[in-house]
Short mmCIF file of C-alpha atoms in Angstrom, two decimals:
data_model
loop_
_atom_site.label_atom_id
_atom_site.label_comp_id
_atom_site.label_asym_id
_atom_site.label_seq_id
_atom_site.Cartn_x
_atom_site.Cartn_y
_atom_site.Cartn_z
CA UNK A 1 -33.24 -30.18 20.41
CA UNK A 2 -34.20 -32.99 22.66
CA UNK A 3 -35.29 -36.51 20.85
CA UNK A 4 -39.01 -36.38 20.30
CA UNK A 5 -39.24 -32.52 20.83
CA UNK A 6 -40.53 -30.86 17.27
CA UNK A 7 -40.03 -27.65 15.35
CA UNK A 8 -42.68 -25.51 14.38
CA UNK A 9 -41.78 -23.14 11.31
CA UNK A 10 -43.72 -21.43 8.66
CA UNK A 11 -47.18 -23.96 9.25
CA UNK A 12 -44.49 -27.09 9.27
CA UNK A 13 -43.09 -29.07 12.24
CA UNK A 14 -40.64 -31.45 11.61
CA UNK A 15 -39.47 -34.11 14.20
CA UNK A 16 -35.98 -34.20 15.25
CA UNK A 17 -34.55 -37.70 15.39
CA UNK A 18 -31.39 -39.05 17.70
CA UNK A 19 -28.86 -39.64 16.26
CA UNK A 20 -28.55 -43.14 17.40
CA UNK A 21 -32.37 -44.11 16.36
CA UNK A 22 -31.27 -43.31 13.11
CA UNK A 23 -27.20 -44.63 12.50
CA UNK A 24 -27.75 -47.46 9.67
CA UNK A 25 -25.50 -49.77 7.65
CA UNK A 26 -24.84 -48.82 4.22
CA UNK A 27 -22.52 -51.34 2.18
CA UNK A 28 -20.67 -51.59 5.19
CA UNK A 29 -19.83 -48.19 6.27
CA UNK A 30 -21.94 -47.24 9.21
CA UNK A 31 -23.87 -43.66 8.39
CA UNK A 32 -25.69 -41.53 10.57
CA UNK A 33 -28.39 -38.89 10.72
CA UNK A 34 -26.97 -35.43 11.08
CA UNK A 35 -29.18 -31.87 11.96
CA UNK A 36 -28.40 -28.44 12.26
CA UNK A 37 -31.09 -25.35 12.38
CA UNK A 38 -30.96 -22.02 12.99
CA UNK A 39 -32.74 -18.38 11.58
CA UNK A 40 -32.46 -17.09 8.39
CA UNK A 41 -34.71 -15.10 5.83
CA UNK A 42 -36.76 -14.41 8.37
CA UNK A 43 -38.28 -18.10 9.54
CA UNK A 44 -36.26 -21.20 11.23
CA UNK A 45 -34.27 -23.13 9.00
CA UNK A 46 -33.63 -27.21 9.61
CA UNK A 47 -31.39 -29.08 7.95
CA UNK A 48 -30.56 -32.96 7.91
CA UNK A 49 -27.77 -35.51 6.06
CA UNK A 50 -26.76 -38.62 5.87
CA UNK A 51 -22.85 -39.27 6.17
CA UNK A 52 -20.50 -41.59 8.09
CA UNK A 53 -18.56 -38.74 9.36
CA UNK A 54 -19.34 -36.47 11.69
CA UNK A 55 -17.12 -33.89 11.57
CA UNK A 56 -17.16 -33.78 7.47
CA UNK A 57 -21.48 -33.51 8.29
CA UNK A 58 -21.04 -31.17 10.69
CA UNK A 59 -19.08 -28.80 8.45
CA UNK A 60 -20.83 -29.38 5.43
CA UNK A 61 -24.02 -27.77 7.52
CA UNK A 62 -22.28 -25.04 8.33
CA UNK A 63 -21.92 -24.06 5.20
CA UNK A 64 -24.97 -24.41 3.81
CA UNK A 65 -26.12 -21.84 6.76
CA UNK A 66 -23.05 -19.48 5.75
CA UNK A 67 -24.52 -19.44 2.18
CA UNK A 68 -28.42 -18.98 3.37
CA UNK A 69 -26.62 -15.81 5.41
CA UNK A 70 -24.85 -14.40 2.20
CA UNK A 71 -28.07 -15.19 -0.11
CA UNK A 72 -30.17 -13.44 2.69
CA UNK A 73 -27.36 -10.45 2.82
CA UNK A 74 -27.64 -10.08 -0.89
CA UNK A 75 -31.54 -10.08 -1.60
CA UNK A 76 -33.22 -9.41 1.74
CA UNK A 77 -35.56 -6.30 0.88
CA UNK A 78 -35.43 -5.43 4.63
CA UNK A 79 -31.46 -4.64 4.43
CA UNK A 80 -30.84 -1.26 3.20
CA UNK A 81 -27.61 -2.26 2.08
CA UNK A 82 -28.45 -5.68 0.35
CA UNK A 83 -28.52 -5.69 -3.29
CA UNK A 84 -31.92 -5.80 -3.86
CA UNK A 85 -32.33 -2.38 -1.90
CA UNK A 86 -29.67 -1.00 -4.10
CA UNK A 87 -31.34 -1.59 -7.04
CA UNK A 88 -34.65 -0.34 -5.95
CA UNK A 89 -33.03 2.82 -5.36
CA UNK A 90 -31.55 2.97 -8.58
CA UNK A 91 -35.42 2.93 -10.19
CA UNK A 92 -35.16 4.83 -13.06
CA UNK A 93 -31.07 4.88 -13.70
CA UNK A 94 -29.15 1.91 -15.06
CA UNK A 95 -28.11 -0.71 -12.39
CA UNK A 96 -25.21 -3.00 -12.80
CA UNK A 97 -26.20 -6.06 -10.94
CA UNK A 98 -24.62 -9.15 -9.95
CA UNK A 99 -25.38 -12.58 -11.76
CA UNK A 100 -27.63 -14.20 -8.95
CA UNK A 101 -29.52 -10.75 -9.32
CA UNK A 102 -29.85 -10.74 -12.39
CA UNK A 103 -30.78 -14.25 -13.30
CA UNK A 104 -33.46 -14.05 -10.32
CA UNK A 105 -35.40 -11.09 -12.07
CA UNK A 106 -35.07 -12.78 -15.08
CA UNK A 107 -36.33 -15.79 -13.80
CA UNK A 108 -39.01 -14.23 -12.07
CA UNK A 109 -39.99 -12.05 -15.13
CA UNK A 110 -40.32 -15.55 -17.05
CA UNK A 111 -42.54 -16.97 -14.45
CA UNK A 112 -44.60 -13.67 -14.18
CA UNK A 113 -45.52 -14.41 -18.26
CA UNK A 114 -46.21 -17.91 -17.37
CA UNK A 115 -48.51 -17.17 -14.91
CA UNK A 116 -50.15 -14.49 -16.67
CA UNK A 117 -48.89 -11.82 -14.26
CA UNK A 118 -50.35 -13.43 -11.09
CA UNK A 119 -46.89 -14.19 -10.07
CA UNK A 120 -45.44 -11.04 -9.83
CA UNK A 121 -41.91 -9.58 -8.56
CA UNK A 122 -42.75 -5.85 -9.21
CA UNK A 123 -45.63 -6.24 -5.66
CA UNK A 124 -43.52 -4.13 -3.23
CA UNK A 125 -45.32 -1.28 -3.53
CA UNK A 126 -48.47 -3.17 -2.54
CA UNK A 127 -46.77 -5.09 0.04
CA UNK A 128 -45.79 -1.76 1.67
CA UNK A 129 -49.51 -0.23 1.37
CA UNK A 130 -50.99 -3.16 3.18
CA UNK A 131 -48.24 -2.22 5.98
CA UNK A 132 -45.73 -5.37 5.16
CA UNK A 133 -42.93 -2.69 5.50
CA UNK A 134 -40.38 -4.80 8.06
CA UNK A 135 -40.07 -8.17 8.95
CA UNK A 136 -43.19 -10.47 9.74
CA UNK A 137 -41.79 -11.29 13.56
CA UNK A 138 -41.73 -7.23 14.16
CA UNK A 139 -44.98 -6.88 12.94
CA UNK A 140 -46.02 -10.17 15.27
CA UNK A 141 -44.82 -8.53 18.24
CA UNK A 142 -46.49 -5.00 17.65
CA UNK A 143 -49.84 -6.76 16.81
CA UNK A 144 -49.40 -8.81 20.39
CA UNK A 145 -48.46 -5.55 22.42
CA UNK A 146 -51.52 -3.94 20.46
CA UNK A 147 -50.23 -1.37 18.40
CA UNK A 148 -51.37 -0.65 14.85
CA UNK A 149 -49.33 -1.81 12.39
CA UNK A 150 -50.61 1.34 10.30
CA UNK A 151 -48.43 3.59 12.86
CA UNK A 152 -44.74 2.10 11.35
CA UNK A 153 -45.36 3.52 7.93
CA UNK A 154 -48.81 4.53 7.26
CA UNK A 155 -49.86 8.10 5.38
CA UNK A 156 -48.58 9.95 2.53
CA UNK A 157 -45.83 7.65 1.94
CA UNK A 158 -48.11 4.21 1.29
CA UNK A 159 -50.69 6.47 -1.14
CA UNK A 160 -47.89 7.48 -3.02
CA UNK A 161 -46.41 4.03 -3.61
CA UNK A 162 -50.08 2.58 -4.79
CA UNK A 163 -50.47 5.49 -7.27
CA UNK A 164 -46.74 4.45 -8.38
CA UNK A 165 -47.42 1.44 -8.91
CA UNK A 166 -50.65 2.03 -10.45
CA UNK A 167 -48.26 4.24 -13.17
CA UNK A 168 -45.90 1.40 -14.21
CA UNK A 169 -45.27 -2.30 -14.94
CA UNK A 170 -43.21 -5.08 -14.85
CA UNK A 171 -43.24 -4.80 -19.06
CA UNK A 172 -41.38 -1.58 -18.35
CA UNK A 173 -38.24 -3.38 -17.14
CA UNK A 174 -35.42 -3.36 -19.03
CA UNK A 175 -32.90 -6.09 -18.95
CA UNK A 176 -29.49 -5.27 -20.75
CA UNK A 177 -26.24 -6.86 -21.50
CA UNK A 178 -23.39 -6.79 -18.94
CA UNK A 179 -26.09 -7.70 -16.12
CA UNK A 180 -27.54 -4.44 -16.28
CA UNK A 181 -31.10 -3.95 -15.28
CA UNK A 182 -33.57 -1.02 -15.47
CA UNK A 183 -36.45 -0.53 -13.21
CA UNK A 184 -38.63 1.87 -13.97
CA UNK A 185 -38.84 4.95 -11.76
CA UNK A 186 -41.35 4.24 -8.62
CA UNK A 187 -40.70 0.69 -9.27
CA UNK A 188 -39.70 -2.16 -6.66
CA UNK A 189 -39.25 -5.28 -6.41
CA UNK A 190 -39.75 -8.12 -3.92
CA UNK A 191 -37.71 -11.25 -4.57
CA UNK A 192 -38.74 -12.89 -1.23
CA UNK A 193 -40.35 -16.19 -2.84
CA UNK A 194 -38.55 -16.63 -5.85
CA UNK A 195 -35.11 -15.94 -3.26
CA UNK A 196 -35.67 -18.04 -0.87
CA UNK A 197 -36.82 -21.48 -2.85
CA UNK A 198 -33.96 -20.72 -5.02
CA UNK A 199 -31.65 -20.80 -1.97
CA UNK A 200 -33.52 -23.76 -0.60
CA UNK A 201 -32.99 -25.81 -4.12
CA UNK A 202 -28.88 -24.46 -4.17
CA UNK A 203 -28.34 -25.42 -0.19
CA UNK A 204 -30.44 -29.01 -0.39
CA UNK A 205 -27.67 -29.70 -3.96
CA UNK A 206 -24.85 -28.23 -2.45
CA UNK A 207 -25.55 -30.17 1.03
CA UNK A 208 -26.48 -33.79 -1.40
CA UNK A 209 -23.03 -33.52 -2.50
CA UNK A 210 -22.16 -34.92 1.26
CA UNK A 211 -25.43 -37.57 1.21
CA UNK A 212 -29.33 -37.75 1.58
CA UNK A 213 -30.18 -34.35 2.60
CA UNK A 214 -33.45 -32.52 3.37
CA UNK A 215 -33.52 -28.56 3.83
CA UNK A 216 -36.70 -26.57 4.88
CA UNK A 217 -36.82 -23.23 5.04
CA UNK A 218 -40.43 -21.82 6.99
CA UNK A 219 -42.35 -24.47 4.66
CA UNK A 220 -40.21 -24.55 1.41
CA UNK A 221 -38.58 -27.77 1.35
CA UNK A 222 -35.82 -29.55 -0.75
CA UNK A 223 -34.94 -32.80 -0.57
CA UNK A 224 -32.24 -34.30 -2.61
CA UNK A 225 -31.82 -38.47 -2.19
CA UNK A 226 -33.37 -40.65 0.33
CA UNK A 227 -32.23 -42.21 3.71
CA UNK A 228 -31.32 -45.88 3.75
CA UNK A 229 -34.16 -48.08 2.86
CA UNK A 230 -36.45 -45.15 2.92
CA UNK A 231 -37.97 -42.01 1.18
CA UNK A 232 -38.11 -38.80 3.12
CA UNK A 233 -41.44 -38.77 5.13
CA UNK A 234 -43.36 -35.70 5.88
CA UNK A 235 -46.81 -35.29 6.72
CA UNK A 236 -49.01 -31.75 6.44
CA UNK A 237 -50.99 -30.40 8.89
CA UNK A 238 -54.19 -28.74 8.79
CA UNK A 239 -54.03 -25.06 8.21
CA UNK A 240 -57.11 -24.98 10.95
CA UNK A 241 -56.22 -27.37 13.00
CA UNK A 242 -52.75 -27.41 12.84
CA UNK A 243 -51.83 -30.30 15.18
CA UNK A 244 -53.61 -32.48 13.29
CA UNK A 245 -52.97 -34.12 9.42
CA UNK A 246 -54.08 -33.71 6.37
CA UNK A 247 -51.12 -36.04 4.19
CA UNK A 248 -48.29 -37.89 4.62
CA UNK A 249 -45.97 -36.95 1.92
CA UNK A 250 -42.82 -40.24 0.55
CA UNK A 251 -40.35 -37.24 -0.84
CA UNK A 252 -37.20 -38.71 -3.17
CA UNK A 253 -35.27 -35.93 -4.58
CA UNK A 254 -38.61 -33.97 -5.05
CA UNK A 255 -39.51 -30.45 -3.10
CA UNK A 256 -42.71 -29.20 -1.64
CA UNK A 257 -44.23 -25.95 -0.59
CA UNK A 258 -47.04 -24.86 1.26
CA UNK A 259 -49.11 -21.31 0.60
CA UNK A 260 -50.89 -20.24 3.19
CA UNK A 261 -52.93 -17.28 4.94
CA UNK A 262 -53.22 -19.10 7.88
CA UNK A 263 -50.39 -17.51 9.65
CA UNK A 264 -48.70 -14.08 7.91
CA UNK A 265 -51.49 -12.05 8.67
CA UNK A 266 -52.12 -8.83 10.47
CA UNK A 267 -54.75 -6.03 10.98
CA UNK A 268 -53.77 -2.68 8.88
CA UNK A 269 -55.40 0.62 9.02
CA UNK A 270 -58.42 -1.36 10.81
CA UNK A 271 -58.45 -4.07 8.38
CA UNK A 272 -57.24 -7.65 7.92
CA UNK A 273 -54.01 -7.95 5.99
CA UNK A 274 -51.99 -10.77 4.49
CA UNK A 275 -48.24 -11.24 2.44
CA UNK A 276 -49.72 -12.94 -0.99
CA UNK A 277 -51.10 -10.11 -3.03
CA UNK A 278 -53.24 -10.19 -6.01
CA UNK A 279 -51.29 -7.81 -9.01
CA UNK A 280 -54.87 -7.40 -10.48
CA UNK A 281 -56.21 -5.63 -7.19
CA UNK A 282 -52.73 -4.70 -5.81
CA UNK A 283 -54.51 -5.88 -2.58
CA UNK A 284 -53.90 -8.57 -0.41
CA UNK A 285 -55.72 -11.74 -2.23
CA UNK A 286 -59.25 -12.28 -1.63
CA UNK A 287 -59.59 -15.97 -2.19
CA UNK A 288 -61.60 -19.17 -0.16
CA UNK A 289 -58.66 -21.11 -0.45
CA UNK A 290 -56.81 -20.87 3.01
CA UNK A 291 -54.01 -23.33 1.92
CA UNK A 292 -52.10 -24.70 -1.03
CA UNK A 293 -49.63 -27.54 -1.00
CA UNK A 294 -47.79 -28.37 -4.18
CA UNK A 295 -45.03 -31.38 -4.56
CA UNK A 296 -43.39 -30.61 -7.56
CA UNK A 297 -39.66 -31.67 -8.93
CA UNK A 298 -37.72 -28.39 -8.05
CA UNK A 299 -37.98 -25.09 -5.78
CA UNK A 300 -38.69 -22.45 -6.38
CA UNK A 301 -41.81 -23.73 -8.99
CA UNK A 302 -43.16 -25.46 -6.12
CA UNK A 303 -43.77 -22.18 -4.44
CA UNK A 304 -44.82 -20.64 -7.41
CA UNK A 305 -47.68 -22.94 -8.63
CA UNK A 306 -48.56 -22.81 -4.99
CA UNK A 307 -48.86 -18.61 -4.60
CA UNK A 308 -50.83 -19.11 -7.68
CA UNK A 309 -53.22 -21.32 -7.34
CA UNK A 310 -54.41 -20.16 -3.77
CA UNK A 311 -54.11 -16.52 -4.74
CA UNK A 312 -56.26 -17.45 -8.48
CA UNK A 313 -59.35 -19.44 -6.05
CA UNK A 314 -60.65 -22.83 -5.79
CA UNK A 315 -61.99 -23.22 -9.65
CA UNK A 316 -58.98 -21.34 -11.31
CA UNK A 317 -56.47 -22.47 -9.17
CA UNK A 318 -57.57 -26.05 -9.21
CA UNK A 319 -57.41 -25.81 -13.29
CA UNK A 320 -54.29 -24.13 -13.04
CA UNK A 321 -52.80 -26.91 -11.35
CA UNK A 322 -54.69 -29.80 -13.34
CA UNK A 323 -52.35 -28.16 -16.50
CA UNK A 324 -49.05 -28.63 -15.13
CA UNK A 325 -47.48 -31.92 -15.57
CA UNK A 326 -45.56 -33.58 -13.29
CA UNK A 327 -46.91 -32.10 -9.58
CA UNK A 328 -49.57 -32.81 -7.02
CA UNK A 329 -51.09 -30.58 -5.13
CA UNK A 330 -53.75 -30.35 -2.22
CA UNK A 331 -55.68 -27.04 -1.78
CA UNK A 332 -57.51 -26.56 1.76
CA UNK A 333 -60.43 -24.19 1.47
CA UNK A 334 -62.01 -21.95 4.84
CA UNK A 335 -64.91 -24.32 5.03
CA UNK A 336 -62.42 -27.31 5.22
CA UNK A 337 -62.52 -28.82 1.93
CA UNK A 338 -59.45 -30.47 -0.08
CA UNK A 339 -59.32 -30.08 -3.37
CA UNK A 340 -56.82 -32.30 -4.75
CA UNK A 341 -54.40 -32.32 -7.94
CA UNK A 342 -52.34 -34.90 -10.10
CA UNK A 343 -51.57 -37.86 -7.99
CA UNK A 344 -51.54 -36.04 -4.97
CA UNK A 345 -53.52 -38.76 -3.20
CA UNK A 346 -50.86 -41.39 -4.71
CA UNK A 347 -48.48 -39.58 -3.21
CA UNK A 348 -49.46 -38.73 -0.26
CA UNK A 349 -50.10 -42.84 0.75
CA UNK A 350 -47.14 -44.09 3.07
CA UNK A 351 -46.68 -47.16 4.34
CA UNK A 352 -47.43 -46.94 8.39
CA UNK A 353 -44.29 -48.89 8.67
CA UNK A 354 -42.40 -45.52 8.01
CA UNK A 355 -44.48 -43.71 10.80
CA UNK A 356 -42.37 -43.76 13.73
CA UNK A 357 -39.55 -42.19 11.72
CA UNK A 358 -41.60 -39.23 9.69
CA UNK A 359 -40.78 -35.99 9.86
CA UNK A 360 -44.37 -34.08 10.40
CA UNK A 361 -44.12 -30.33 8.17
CA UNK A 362 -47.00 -27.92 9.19
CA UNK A 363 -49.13 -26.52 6.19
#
C-alpha cells in the first residue's frame, strides 16, 4: 500500500503510514513503524508495530497472521471440517472438544447470562433462516449479479432449523469435565463474534510482546501500548456518510468495536436481511440504532456491549451501556442522532497536533 492510500474494512479505514514518516528515537535506539495486512475470518486484517528491527517485525507479523489462519481453521462455521462444524454435528452426542473450544462456549454462555440472553451463541439456526448460510463476500457478489440469496439454501431446510430452534435452548447445553460439551440435538452454534475479538485481543498481546502494536480485524480493534510520544489515533466515520467523522478516538492499550447494519445486509426471500439477530424474535434485529461504537479495556466485551446495545434500541441500549463501568460508547441512530455513553466525548477529544498521523477506522 502506497503512503497516503487507505484501507477500507468492516465500516473502518485506517491510513497506512511510510515507514520513514514514522522511524523515531527511543532512548537511543532508532524504531520504526512496521504493517502487514491481509484476509482472514472473512474481512481484511491490518496490523502495525513498533520495533528497531525489521526483520524481527517482519516475522513477528507473520505470525500473528499464521495464528488468525489456525484460529479461523478451528472455529470458522463456514469450514466443514473446522471444529466448530464438528461439534455442531455432534448435537445431541457427547463432543470432546479442544480447550480454545471449550473455554469460548463457556465464555460465551457467561456473557449470554450477563446479557440476559441478548448475546447469544446458540443463533445459527436463525442466521441460516434469514439466508446467512456462506460467507458475507459470496452473498455480496450474488446480490450484485442479482440473484436471490433465498435460492442458496432456502425451503424445507431453513423451516426446519427455526422450528429447531424454537424446541431448544442454550440452558440445554451441557458442559462436562475433560472438555466435553453437549449440544442439544438441532442445536448450533455461531462463535463468529466472540472468535474473532478473542483472536484480535490474543494476536494484538502476542504481537505487544515485540512493541506498540495495533491489530484490526473488519472493525474489532486491539491495541496494546502506544507509539513514541503518542496514543494510537483513530477516528470513526459516519455509518451514513461514511467518508466523513463522527470521533477521533486517543487508544492506549484499550480496544474498540463498532456494530453496525450499515453494511452486512442483504435482501432474503423478498425481504431486507441483516447478521445481528434478536434471540427474542430469532429475526434479524429490528432496532433505530444503525451504529454502535464501544471503547472498552479488552476484546471481545467491546463487541459484546456493542451487539447489545444496538440490537436492545436507543433507550435500552443506552441504559445498558450507562451500567457498565469503565467504557464509552457512541450509538448513531437512522435519523442521525448520537447518543453518547461514559466519557465517550472525553475520549474521543484529540489534540489536532496528532492529526496528520491518525489512523481513520470506518464505523
Amino acid at each position: 500500500m502506497k503512503h497516503g492510500q487507505g484501507l477500507r474494512q468492516g465500516g473502518r479505514h485506517l491510513r497506512d503510514m511510510s515507514r520513514e514518516e514514522t522511524q523515531r528515537h527511543r532512548g537511543g535506539a532508532e524504531v520504526a513503524e512496521f504493517s502487514h495486512h491481509f484476509r482472514a475470518m472473512g474481512t481484511e486484517v491490518a496490523m502495525w508495530v513498533w520495533n528497531d528491527n525489521e526483520q524481527r517485525a517482519r516475522g513477528a507479523l507473520l505470525a500473528a497472521e499464521r495464528f488468525f489462519a489456525q484460529t479461523e481453521a478451528r472455529l470458522s462455521r463456514f469450514r466443514p471440517d473446522s471444529e466448530l462444524s464438528r461439534l455442531n454435528r455432534a448435537a445431541g452426542r457427547p463432543f470432546v472438544a479442544s480447550r480454545l473450544l471449550y473455554a469460548l462456549v463457556e465464555s460465551a454462555l457467561v456473557w449470554r447470562r450477563r446479557t440476559g440472553g441478548i448475546f447469544d451463541p446458540t443463533i445459527l439456526n436463525a442466521l441460516l433462516a434469514a439466508g446467512y448460510d456462506r460467507p458475507f463476500a459470496a452473498i455480496q457478489a450474488e446480490q450484485a449479479a442479482e440473484h436471490s440469496a433465498a435460492a442458496a439454501g432456502g425451503g424445507a431446510g431453513d423451516e426446519f432449523a427455526t422450528q429447531a430452534a424454537a424446541q431448544v435452548t442454550a440452558e440445554a447445553i451441557q458442559l462436562g469435565p475433560q472438555q466435553q460439551i453437549i449440544l442439544p440435538s438441532g442445536l448450533r452454534l455461531d462463535l463468529g463474534g466472540i472468535a474473532k475479538g478473542w483472536a484480535v485481543q490474543q494476536a494484538a498481546q502476542r504481537l505487544g510482546m515485540w512493541g506498540a502494536c495495533l491489530v484490526d480485524a473488519g472493525g474489532d480493534i486491539a491495541a496494546v501500548g502506544a507509539p513514541p510520544a503518542q496514543s494510537w489515533v483513530v477516528s470513526v466515520a459516519d455509518p451514513q456518510l461514511p467518508e466523513q467523522e463522527i470521533a477521533v478516538l486517543g487508544l492506549r492499550n484499550e480496544a474498540v468495536a463498532t456494530s453496525s447494519r450499515a453494511h452486512r445486509q442483504w435482501r432474503h426471500a423478498g425481504r431486507p436481511a441483516h447478521h445481528l439477530i434478536d434471540p427474542s424474535t430469532g429475526a434479524p434485529a429490528e432496532t433505530t440504532i444503525l451504529s454502535a461504537t464501544v471503547v472498552a479495556p479488552r476484546l471481545p466485551d467491546a463487541e459484546i456491549y456493542a451487539k447489545t446495545a444496538l440490537i436492545l434500541g436507543e433507550t435500552a441500549g443506552l441504559a445498558y451501556l450507562h451500567q457498565i463501568p469503565g467504557i464509552s460508547a457512541i450509538l448513531v441512530t437512522e435519523d442521525g442522532r448520537h447518543l453518547m455513553s461514559g466519557e465517550f466525548e472525553k475520549k474521543a477529544y484529540v489534540s489536532s497536533s496528532n492529526f496528520t498521523e491518525r489512523f481513520r477506522i470506518p464505523a
